[in-house]
Coordinates of C-alpha atoms in Angstrom, one line a residue:
Chain A
M1 CA -48.1 -22.3 -33.8
D2 CA -47.5 -20.2 -30.7
H3 CA -48.4 -16.5 -30.6
V4 CA -44.8 -15.1 -30.8
A5 CA -44.0 -17.2 -33.8
A6 CA -47.2 -16.2 -35.6
L7 CA -46.6 -12.5 -34.8
L8 CA -43.0 -12.6 -36.1
L9 CA -44.0 -14.5 -39.3
E10 CA -46.7 -12.0 -40.0
L11 CA -44.5 -9.0 -39.5
G12 CA -41.7 -10.5 -41.5
L13 CA -44.0 -11.2 -44.4
L14 CA -45.5 -7.7 -44.0
F15 CA -42.2 -5.9 -44.1
L16 CA -40.9 -7.9 -47.0
G17 CA -44.1 -7.2 -48.9
L18 CA -43.6 -3.5 -48.1
S19 CA -40.1 -3.6 -49.4
A20 CA -41.2 -5.1 -52.7
L21 CA -43.9 -2.5 -53.0
G22 CA -41.5 0.3 -52.3
L23 CA -39.2 -1.0 -55.0
L24 CA -42.0 -1.2 -57.5
A25 CA -43.1 2.4 -56.6
R26 CA -39.6 3.7 -57.0
R27 CA -39.2 2.0 -60.3
L28 CA -42.4 3.7 -61.5
G29 CA -41.2 7.0 -60.0
L30 CA -44.2 7.2 -57.7
S31 CA -44.8 7.4 -54.0
P32 CA -45.1 4.1 -52.1
I33 CA -48.0 5.4 -50.0
P34 CA -50.8 4.4 -52.5
F35 CA -49.2 0.9 -53.0
I36 CA -49.0 0.4 -49.2
L37 CA -52.7 1.4 -48.8
L38 CA -53.8 -0.9 -51.6
A39 CA -51.8 -3.8 -50.2
A40 CA -53.2 -3.2 -46.7
L41 CA -56.7 -3.2 -48.0
A42 CA -56.0 -6.5 -49.6
V43 CA -54.7 -8.2 -46.5
G44 CA -56.2 -8.5 -43.1
E45 CA -59.4 -10.3 -42.2
G46 CA -60.4 -12.6 -45.1
G47 CA -57.5 -11.3 -47.2
V48 CA -54.6 -13.2 -48.7
V49 CA -52.5 -13.0 -45.5
P50 CA -54.6 -12.7 -42.4
L51 CA -52.7 -10.4 -39.9
A52 CA -54.7 -11.4 -36.8
N53 CA -51.7 -11.6 -34.5
A54 CA -49.9 -8.5 -35.8
T55 CA -53.0 -6.2 -35.5
P56 CA -52.5 -5.1 -31.9
F57 CA -48.8 -4.4 -32.6
L58 CA -49.7 -2.5 -35.8
E59 CA -52.2 -0.4 -33.9
A60 CA -49.6 0.7 -31.3
A61 CA -46.9 1.1 -34.0
A62 CA -49.3 3.2 -36.0
E63 CA -49.7 5.7 -33.1
I64 CA -45.9 5.9 -32.9
G65 CA -45.8 6.3 -36.7
V66 CA -48.1 9.4 -36.5
V67 CA -46.0 10.9 -33.7
L68 CA -42.7 10.3 -35.6
L69 CA -44.3 11.7 -38.9
L70 CA -45.3 14.9 -37.1
L71 CA -42.0 15.1 -35.2
T72 CA -39.9 15.0 -38.4
L73 CA -42.4 17.4 -40.0
G74 CA -41.5 19.9 -37.2
L75 CA -37.9 19.1 -37.7
E76 CA -38.2 19.7 -41.4
F77 CA -38.2 23.5 -41.2
S78 CA -36.6 26.0 -38.9
S79 CA -38.6 28.9 -37.4
T80 CA -36.6 31.2 -39.7
E81 CA -38.0 29.4 -42.7
L82 CA -41.5 29.6 -41.2
F83 CA -41.3 33.3 -40.6
T84 CA -39.8 34.0 -44.0
S85 CA -42.6 32.0 -45.7
L86 CA -45.2 33.8 -43.6
R87 CA -43.8 37.2 -44.6
R88 CA -43.5 36.4 -48.3
H89 CA -46.3 34.0 -49.0
T90 CA -49.2 34.6 -46.6
P91 CA -51.6 35.5 -49.5
S92 CA -50.6 32.2 -51.2
G93 CA -51.2 30.3 -48.0
L94 CA -54.7 31.9 -47.7
V95 CA -55.6 31.2 -51.3
D96 CA -54.4 27.6 -50.7
L97 CA -56.7 27.3 -47.7
L98 CA -59.7 28.9 -49.3
L99 CA -59.5 27.0 -52.5
N100 CA -58.7 23.5 -51.2
G101 CA -60.4 23.2 -47.9
P102 CA -64.1 24.1 -48.8
P103 CA -64.4 21.4 -51.6
G104 CA -63.7 18.7 -49.0
F105 CA -66.1 20.2 -46.5
V106 CA -68.9 20.5 -49.0
A107 CA -68.3 17.0 -50.4
G108 CA -68.3 15.7 -46.8
L109 CA -71.7 17.3 -46.2
L110 CA -73.0 16.0 -49.5
L111 CA -71.9 12.5 -48.6
G112 CA -74.0 12.8 -45.4
L113 CA -71.1 13.0 -43.0
P114 CA -71.6 14.9 -39.7
W115 CA -69.9 18.4 -39.8
Q116 CA -66.9 17.1 -37.9
G117 CA -66.4 14.5 -40.6
A118 CA -66.7 17.1 -43.3
L119 CA -64.2 19.2 -41.4
A120 CA -61.8 16.3 -41.5
L121 CA -62.4 15.8 -45.2
A122 CA -61.6 19.5 -45.7
G123 CA -58.2 18.9 -44.1
V124 CA -57.7 15.8 -46.3
T125 CA -58.3 17.8 -49.5
Y126 CA -56.3 20.9 -48.2
I127 CA -53.0 19.4 -47.3
S128 CA -50.5 18.5 -50.0
S129 CA -48.0 15.8 -49.4
S130 CA -44.7 17.5 -48.6
G131 CA -43.0 14.2 -48.6
I132 CA -44.0 13.3 -52.1
I133 CA -43.5 16.8 -53.5
A134 CA -40.1 17.5 -52.0
R135 CA -38.8 14.2 -53.4
L136 CA -40.4 14.8 -56.7
L137 CA -38.9 18.3 -57.1
G138 CA -35.4 16.7 -56.4
D139 CA -36.0 13.8 -58.8
L140 CA -37.2 16.1 -61.6
G141 CA -34.2 18.5 -61.1
R142 CA -36.5 21.4 -60.3
L143 CA -34.9 22.5 -57.1
A144 CA -33.1 25.4 -58.8
N145 CA -36.3 26.5 -60.7
R146 CA -37.7 29.9 -60.0
E147 CA -41.1 28.6 -59.0
T148 CA -39.7 26.2 -56.4
P149 CA -39.4 28.6 -53.5
A150 CA -43.1 29.4 -53.9
V151 CA -44.0 25.7 -53.9
L152 CA -42.0 25.0 -50.8
S153 CA -43.3 28.0 -49.0
V154 CA -46.9 26.9 -49.6
L155 CA -45.9 23.5 -48.1
V156 CA -44.4 25.1 -45.0
L157 CA -47.6 27.2 -44.5
E158 CA -49.7 24.1 -44.8
D159 CA -47.6 22.4 -42.2
L160 CA -48.1 25.3 -39.9
A161 CA -51.8 25.2 -40.6
M162 CA -51.7 21.5 -39.7
A163 CA -50.4 22.4 -36.3
L164 CA -53.5 24.6 -35.8
F165 CA -55.9 22.4 -37.6
L166 CA -55.2 19.1 -35.8
P167 CA -56.1 20.4 -32.4
L168 CA -59.2 22.1 -33.8
L169 CA -60.2 18.8 -35.4
V170 CA -59.5 16.8 -32.3
V171 CA -61.7 19.1 -30.2
A172 CA -64.4 19.0 -32.8
L173 CA -64.3 15.2 -33.0
A174 CA -64.5 15.0 -29.3
G175 CA -68.1 16.1 -29.8
Q176 CA -68.1 19.2 -27.6
G177 CA -69.7 22.5 -28.5
P178 CA -68.3 25.1 -30.8
M179 CA -67.2 27.3 -27.9
S180 CA -64.7 24.6 -26.7
A181 CA -63.5 24.2 -30.3
V182 CA -62.7 28.0 -30.3
A183 CA -61.0 27.7 -27.0
G184 CA -59.0 24.7 -28.3
V185 CA -57.9 26.6 -31.3
G186 CA -56.9 29.6 -29.2
L187 CA -54.8 27.3 -27.0
A188 CA -53.2 25.7 -30.0
V189 CA -52.3 29.0 -31.6
G190 CA -50.9 30.2 -28.3
A191 CA -48.9 27.0 -27.8
V192 CA -47.4 27.1 -31.3
L193 CA -46.4 30.8 -31.0
V194 CA -44.9 30.3 -27.6
V195 CA -42.9 27.3 -28.8
L196 CA -41.7 29.2 -31.9
L197 CA -40.6 32.2 -29.9
A198 CA -38.9 30.1 -27.3
A199 CA -37.2 28.0 -30.0
Q200 CA -35.7 31.2 -31.5
R201 CA -34.3 32.3 -28.1
H202 CA -33.6 29.2 -26.2
G203 CA -33.8 26.4 -28.8
H204 CA -30.1 25.8 -28.6
R205 CA -30.4 24.9 -24.9
L206 CA -32.8 22.1 -25.8
G207 CA -30.5 21.0 -28.5
R208 CA -27.6 20.9 -26.1
L209 CA -29.7 18.9 -23.6
L210 CA -30.5 16.3 -26.2
S211 CA -27.3 16.1 -28.1
H212 CA -24.6 13.5 -27.3
D213 CA -21.7 12.0 -29.3
D214 CA -23.5 8.7 -29.4
D215 CA -26.3 8.3 -31.9
E216 CA -28.1 5.9 -29.6
Q217 CA -28.2 8.4 -26.8
V218 CA -29.6 11.0 -29.1
M219 CA -32.3 8.7 -30.4
L220 CA -33.4 7.5 -26.9
R221 CA -33.5 11.0 -25.5
L222 CA -35.3 12.4 -28.5
I223 CA -37.9 9.6 -28.7
G224 CA -38.3 9.7 -24.9
L225 CA -39.0 13.4 -24.8
T226 CA -41.2 13.3 -27.8
L227 CA -43.4 10.5 -26.5
L228 CA -43.6 12.2 -23.2
V229 CA -44.8 15.5 -24.7
A230 CA -47.1 13.7 -27.2
G231 CA -48.6 11.7 -24.4
A232 CA -49.1 14.8 -22.2
A233 CA -50.7 16.6 -25.1
Q234 CA -53.0 13.7 -25.7
A235 CA -53.9 13.5 -22.0
M236 CA -54.8 17.2 -22.0
G237 CA -57.3 16.6 -24.8
A238 CA -55.1 18.0 -27.6
S239 CA -53.5 15.5 -29.9
A240 CA -50.4 13.5 -29.6
A241 CA -49.5 14.4 -33.1
V242 CA -49.6 18.1 -32.2
G243 CA -47.3 17.6 -29.2
A244 CA -44.8 15.8 -31.4
F245 CA -45.0 18.5 -34.0
L246 CA -44.2 21.2 -31.3
V247 CA -41.2 19.2 -30.1
G248 CA -39.9 19.1 -33.7
L249 CA -40.4 22.9 -34.0
A250 CA -38.7 23.7 -30.8
L251 CA -35.5 21.9 -31.7
P252 CA -32.8 24.2 -33.2
A253 CA -31.9 23.8 -36.8
S254 CA -28.3 22.8 -35.9
F255 CA -29.5 19.8 -34.0
A256 CA -32.5 19.1 -36.4
E257 CA -30.2 17.9 -39.2
R258 CA -28.7 15.2 -37.0
A259 CA -32.0 14.3 -35.5
R260 CA -33.5 13.8 -39.0
A261 CA -30.7 11.6 -40.0
I262 CA -31.0 9.4 -36.9
L263 CA -34.8 9.3 -36.9
G264 CA -35.3 8.9 -40.7
P265 CA -35.2 5.1 -40.9
L266 CA -37.3 4.7 -37.7
R267 CA -39.9 7.2 -39.0
D268 CA -40.1 5.3 -42.3
L269 CA -40.7 2.0 -40.6
F270 CA -43.4 3.2 -38.2
A271 CA -45.0 5.5 -40.8
A272 CA -45.3 2.5 -43.1
T273 CA -47.0 0.5 -40.3
F274 CA -49.3 3.5 -39.9
F275 CA -50.4 3.3 -43.5
V276 CA -50.9 -0.4 -43.2
A277 CA -52.9 0.0 -40.0
F278 CA -55.1 2.6 -41.7
G279 CA -55.6 0.4 -44.7
L280 CA -56.5 -2.5 -42.4
A281 CA -59.0 -0.5 -40.6
T282 CA -60.7 0.5 -43.8
D283 CA -63.3 -1.8 -45.3
P284 CA -62.4 -2.3 -49.0
A285 CA -66.0 -3.0 -49.8
A286 CA -66.9 0.5 -48.5
I287 CA -64.6 2.2 -51.0
L288 CA -66.4 1.2 -54.2
P289 CA -69.6 3.0 -53.4
V290 CA -67.8 6.3 -52.6
L291 CA -65.2 6.0 -55.4
P292 CA -67.1 8.2 -57.8
A293 CA -67.3 10.9 -55.1
A294 CA -63.6 10.5 -54.3
L295 CA -62.8 10.8 -58.0
A296 CA -65.0 13.9 -58.5
L297 CA -63.4 15.4 -55.4
A298 CA -59.9 14.6 -56.7
A299 CA -60.8 16.2 -60.1
V300 CA -62.0 19.4 -58.4
T301 CA -59.2 19.7 -56.0
T302 CA -56.6 19.0 -58.7
V303 CA -57.9 22.2 -60.4
T304 CA -57.9 24.2 -57.2
K305 CA -54.4 23.1 -56.3
I306 CA -53.1 24.1 -59.7
G307 CA -54.8 27.4 -59.1
T308 CA -53.0 27.7 -55.8
G309 CA -49.6 27.0 -57.4
W310 CA -50.3 29.3 -60.3
F311 CA -51.1 32.1 -57.9
A312 CA -48.1 31.5 -55.6
A313 CA -45.6 31.3 -58.5
K314 CA -47.1 34.3 -60.2
R315 CA -46.5 36.4 -57.1
D316 CA -42.8 35.5 -57.5
G317 CA -42.9 36.8 -61.1
V318 CA -42.7 33.3 -62.7
A319 CA -44.0 32.9 -66.2
V320 CA -46.9 30.6 -67.3
P321 CA -44.9 27.4 -67.8
G322 CA -43.4 27.7 -64.3
R323 CA -46.8 28.5 -62.8
L324 CA -48.2 25.3 -64.4
R325 CA -45.2 23.3 -63.0
A326 CA -45.8 24.8 -59.5
G327 CA -49.5 24.1 -59.7
T328 CA -49.3 20.5 -60.8
A329 CA -46.4 19.8 -58.4
L330 CA -48.8 20.7 -55.5
V331 CA -51.5 18.3 -56.5
A332 CA -50.1 15.2 -54.7
R333 CA -51.9 14.4 -51.4
G334 CA -50.5 11.7 -49.2
E335 CA -49.3 11.0 -45.7
F336 CA -51.0 13.9 -43.8
S337 CA -54.3 13.4 -45.5
I338 CA -54.2 9.9 -44.2
V339 CA -53.2 11.2 -40.7
I340 CA -56.2 13.4 -40.6
A341 CA -58.6 10.7 -41.9
G342 CA -57.1 8.4 -39.3
L343 CA -58.0 10.8 -36.5
A344 CA -61.6 11.0 -37.8
V345 CA -61.9 7.2 -38.0
A346 CA -60.5 6.8 -34.6
A347 CA -63.0 9.3 -33.2
G348 CA -65.9 7.3 -34.5
I349 CA -66.6 8.6 -38.0
P350 CA -65.5 5.6 -40.0
A351 CA -67.2 6.9 -43.2
V352 CA -64.2 9.3 -43.7
G353 CA -61.8 6.4 -44.2
P354 CA -63.0 5.0 -47.5
V355 CA -63.4 8.5 -49.1
A356 CA -60.0 9.6 -48.0
T357 CA -58.4 6.3 -49.0
G358 CA -59.8 6.5 -52.5
Y359 CA -58.9 10.2 -52.7
V360 CA -55.3 9.7 -51.7
L361 CA -54.9 6.6 -53.9
V362 CA -55.9 8.7 -56.9
L363 CA -53.9 11.9 -56.1
A364 CA -50.7 10.3 -54.7
V365 CA -50.3 8.7 -58.1
S366 CA -51.9 11.2 -60.5
G367 CA -50.1 14.3 -58.9
P368 CA -46.6 13.2 -59.7
V369 CA -47.6 11.9 -63.1
L370 CA -49.4 15.2 -63.9
T371 CA -46.5 17.4 -63.1
R372 CA -44.1 15.2 -65.1
F373 CA -46.5 15.4 -68.0
V374 CA -46.8 19.1 -67.9
E375 CA -43.1 19.6 -68.7
P376 CA -43.2 18.5 -72.3
L377 CA -46.5 20.2 -72.7
T378 CA -45.3 23.6 -71.7
G379 CA -42.2 23.0 -73.8
R380 CA -44.4 22.6 -76.8
M381 CA -46.4 25.7 -75.8
L382 CA -43.1 27.7 -75.6
R383 CA -42.0 26.4 -79.0
R384 CA -45.2 27.5 -80.6
A385 CA -45.1 30.9 -78.9
A386 CA -41.5 31.7 -79.8
P387 CA -40.1 29.6 -82.6
V388 CA -36.3 29.3 -82.4
Chain B
M27 CA -23.5 41.8 -60.3
E28 CA -26.4 40.8 -58.1
L29 CA -26.6 37.6 -56.2
E30 CA -30.2 36.9 -55.3
E31 CA -30.7 34.7 -52.3
T32 CA -34.0 32.8 -51.6
L33 CA -34.7 30.4 -48.8
L34 CA -35.9 27.0 -49.9
P35 CA -37.8 25.7 -46.8
G36 CA -36.8 22.1 -46.1
V37 CA -34.2 22.1 -48.8
G38 CA -31.6 24.8 -48.3
V39 CA -30.8 28.1 -50.0
R40 CA -31.1 29.0 -53.6
Y41 CA -28.8 31.6 -55.2
Q42 CA -29.3 33.1 -58.6
M43 CA -26.9 35.3 -60.4
R44 CA -27.0 36.9 -63.8
T45 CA -23.4 37.2 -65.0
R46 CA -22.1 40.2 -66.9
S47 CA -22.0 38.0 -70.0
G48 CA -25.8 37.6 -69.6
Q49 CA -26.0 34.0 -68.5
V50 CA -28.2 33.1 -65.5
L51 CA -26.7 30.7 -63.0
G52 CA -28.7 29.1 -60.3
I53 CA -27.1 27.4 -57.3
V54 CA -29.0 25.4 -54.7
V55 CA -27.0 24.8 -51.6
Q56 CA -28.7 21.9 -49.8
R57 CA -28.9 21.6 -46.0
E58 CA -27.2 18.2 -46.2
G59 CA -24.1 19.7 -47.7
G60 CA -24.7 18.9 -51.4
A61 CA -25.5 21.4 -54.1
E62 CA -27.0 21.7 -57.5
I63 CA -25.7 24.1 -60.1
A64 CA -28.2 24.9 -62.8
V65 CA -28.1 26.6 -66.1
F66 CA -31.4 28.1 -67.1
D67 CA -33.5 27.5 -70.2
R68 CA -33.3 30.4 -72.7
R69 CA -37.0 30.2 -73.6
D70 CA -38.2 29.5 -70.1
P71 CA -35.9 31.5 -67.7
D72 CA -37.7 30.0 -64.7
Q73 CA -36.6 26.5 -65.5
A74 CA -33.3 24.8 -64.8
R75 CA -32.4 23.1 -68.0
E76 CA -29.0 21.5 -67.1
T77 CA -28.3 20.7 -63.5
F78 CA -25.1 19.5 -62.0
R79 CA -25.5 17.6 -58.8
L80 CA -22.6 17.8 -56.4
D81 CA -22.3 15.9 -53.1
A82 CA -20.8 17.5 -50.0
E83 CA -17.2 16.4 -50.9
E84 CA -17.5 17.8 -54.4
V85 CA -18.9 21.1 -53.1
D86 CA -15.9 21.4 -50.8
A87 CA -13.5 20.7 -53.7
L88 CA -15.3 23.3 -55.9
A89 CA -15.3 25.8 -53.0
E90 CA -11.6 25.4 -52.6
V91 CA -11.1 26.1 -56.3
L92 CA -13.3 29.2 -56.1
G93 CA -11.7 30.5 -53.0
A94 CA -12.4 31.5 -49.5
P95 CA -15.6 33.5 -49.7
R96 CA -17.6 30.3 -49.6
L97 CA -15.9 29.3 -46.4
T98 CA -16.8 32.5 -44.6
Q99 CA -20.3 32.2 -45.9
R100 CA -20.6 28.9 -44.2
F101 CA -19.4 30.2 -40.9
A102 CA -21.8 33.1 -41.2
D103 CA -24.6 30.5 -41.6
L104 CA -23.3 28.6 -38.7
S105 CA -23.4 31.6 -36.5
R106 CA -26.8 32.6 -37.6
E107 CA -28.1 29.3 -36.3
V108 CA -26.5 29.8 -32.9
P109 CA -27.8 33.0 -31.3
G110 CA -25.0 35.0 -29.6
L111 CA -22.3 33.5 -31.8
E112 CA -20.8 35.6 -34.6
S113 CA -18.1 35.2 -37.1
A114 CA -15.6 37.8 -38.3
R115 CA -12.7 38.1 -40.7
I116 CA -9.8 39.7 -38.9
T117 CA -6.7 40.9 -40.7
V118 CA -3.3 40.5 -39.3
R119 CA -2.1 44.0 -40.1
E120 CA 1.4 45.2 -40.9
G121 CA 3.2 45.8 -37.6
S122 CA 1.0 43.5 -35.6
P123 CA 3.0 41.9 -32.8
F124 CA 1.9 38.5 -34.0
A125 CA 3.1 38.8 -37.6
G126 CA 5.8 36.2 -37.9
R127 CA 4.7 34.3 -34.8
T128 CA 2.3 31.3 -34.5
L129 CA -1.4 31.2 -34.1
G130 CA -0.9 29.6 -30.7
D131 CA 1.0 32.7 -29.5
T132 CA -2.1 34.8 -29.8
R133 CA -3.8 32.7 -27.2
A134 CA -7.0 33.7 -28.9
R135 CA -9.1 30.9 -27.4
T136 CA -7.9 31.3 -23.8
L137 CA -8.1 35.1 -23.7
T138 CA -11.0 36.0 -25.9
G139 CA -13.0 32.8 -26.2
C140 CA -12.8 33.0 -29.9
S141 CA -12.0 30.0 -32.2
V142 CA -9.9 30.7 -35.3
V143 CA -11.5 28.3 -37.8
A144 CA -9.4 29.3 -40.9
I145 CA -6.5 31.4 -42.1
V146 CA -7.0 33.0 -45.5
R147 CA -3.7 33.8 -47.1
G148 CA -4.2 35.3 -50.5
A149 CA -5.8 32.6 -52.6
D150 CA -5.0 29.9 -50.1
V151 CA -7.1 28.8 -47.2
V152 CA -5.8 26.9 -44.2
P153 CA -8.9 25.3 -42.7
S154 CA -8.9 24.4 -39.0
P155 CA -5.4 25.7 -38.4
S156 CA -3.4 24.3 -35.5
P157 CA -1.6 26.4 -32.8
G158 CA 1.7 25.8 -34.6
D159 CA 0.6 27.5 -37.8
P160 CA 2.6 30.6 -38.5
L161 CA 0.9 34.0 -39.0
S162 CA 2.2 36.7 -41.3
A163 CA 1.1 40.2 -42.1
G164 CA -1.8 40.3 -44.5
D165 CA -3.3 37.0 -43.3
V166 CA -7.0 37.0 -42.6
L167 CA -8.2 35.0 -39.7
V168 CA -11.8 33.7 -39.9
A169 CA -12.9 33.5 -36.2
I170 CA -16.1 32.7 -34.5
G171 CA -17.0 33.8 -31.0
S172 CA -19.1 36.4 -29.1
A173 CA -19.2 39.9 -30.5
A174 CA -17.2 41.2 -27.6
G175 CA -14.6 38.4 -27.9
L176 CA -14.1 39.1 -31.6
E177 CA -13.5 42.8 -30.9
Q178 CA -11.0 41.9 -28.3
L179 CA -9.2 39.6 -30.6
D180 CA -9.1 42.3 -33.3
R181 CA -7.5 44.7 -30.7
R182 CA -5.1 42.0 -29.6
L183 CA -3.9 41.3 -33.0
A184 CA -3.4 45.0 -33.7
G185 CA -1.2 45.1 -30.6
R186 CA -3.6 47.4 -28.7
E187 CA -4.2 44.9 -25.9

C-alpha cells in the first residue's frame, strides 16, 4: 500500500472513530475530550490501529489545533466583557488562582517534577474548561440563573490569566533564568494590554480589513493573519498559542460572531486532532503509576474549585444552593489543561503528560456529573429547610 | 420597576425583572440572537425553574408583539460595538416640513450620513423603511449615524435646516 493510501485510510478511520465517540459522549451528556484521550491512548504504536503514517500529519494538525483553540478563545469574549469581569470579579479571580494553582504546583514537586513541570501542573489544575462548562450551563437550563454571571466571569478571568501564564510557562520551560521569566511576563502583560486598548479604539478597522461578503475570503484572511502572528510570536520565543489568542482578542465583537461561525467546524476538527496527538504522545503504561496521584489531585482541586464558585456566587448575593451549583459547575477541566500539558511535554518534561491525562480524564467526566447531581441534592436541602 | 442587566461573558446579556405582581422574570438574550425566558423557583430564587428557549426568529416575533423598545435596544447595542456610531429616536413633530412627505424626501442619508433603520408609528414598527415610505407627524424615526449627523437630522426634520 502506498503512503498516500495508508495516510488517508488511517485518517478516515480516525475521524469516523472520533465521530462515534462524540456521539457516545453526547448521549451520556458528557464532554468528548476524555473519550478522545482514551481512544488516542489505545491506538498508536502497538495499539489496535497503528497510526504510523498519520502521525506526522497529526503533529502538524495538533499545532494548528492549539492555535485555533486559542484564537476562538480570544474571539469568545469582547474586551468590554473582560473589563466588566475584571471590575466586578477580580477578588473571585484571585481566589480562583490562589486555591487552584498551588495544589498542582505542590503535587508536581511531590511527584519529583522539575519546578517548570510543577508550574505547568499548576496551570493544569487551575484552568477550568470553558468549553465544557458553557455547554453544560446551556444544557442544564442554567443560563438565566443568578449564579451564572459569576461562573462565566471566573472563566473569562481564567482565560485572561492564560494569556499571561502561557508566555511565562514557555519562558520557564525554555530553561532560562528567573530574570528572563520576569521579563517574559512583563512583555506578555504589556502586549495583552496594548492589544486590548488598541482593540477598543481601532478594532473595527481590523474587522473591516478582514471582512468580506464571501465566507471563504474571511476564513482565508483570518487563518492567514492568525498563523502569521502565531508564527511570529513563536519565533520571538513567546508561544504561538499566545499570538493566536491576541489576534482573537483584537478582533471587534461585531466581526467575532461571524468569525466564530466560520471557524467553529475547522476548530473542532483540528482541536480533536490535537487531543489525539496528545494522547498518542502519552505512554498509556505511564499513567497507571501516577493514577493515584492524579486522583488525589482531582479530589483536592474539586474541593478548591467548589470553594471558588461558592465565593464568587456569594459575592453576587446568591444563596447556598446557587453557590453549590456555581462551585460544582467550575470543576470540569479540559481542553486548556491539555494545551498546557502539551507545552510541557513538547519542552522535554514528558512526565507532566500522564498526570495531566489522568487528571483531565477524571475531571472532564466527574465535573459535569457532579454539578448535575448537586441539583436534586440542593432541592432536598431546600425542602427540609422550608417545607411547603 | 427595575430591570437589572448583567453581562454574561461569552453568552450574551441577562436581564432580570421583578414585576409589580411580585414575580421574577429572567431573560437571557444570547449573542447568536436566541433568547431564554425563565421563571424562577419560589424556594430558590437564584434558580431558573421553567425556561423557554426561543430561536432568533421567535425572538423577533415576540419582540414585534411587545413593541418597539426591543428594536431600539438592539440598535443601541449595535452602536455600542462600533465606536463613533450612535443611534437616536427622532420624532417627526407637528409642523415638520416632512410630515406628509416620504422618507426619501428628507434625503437623510445623503445630507446627514444617517441611516433610518425603522419608523415607529404608535404600536407599529416599520423595520428597514424604503425611501417611498410616507412620514406623518408623531412618527418616530430610529436612526443610526454619527452624533453630529443625528443632531443635523433632528434639526432638518424640525425644519430648522
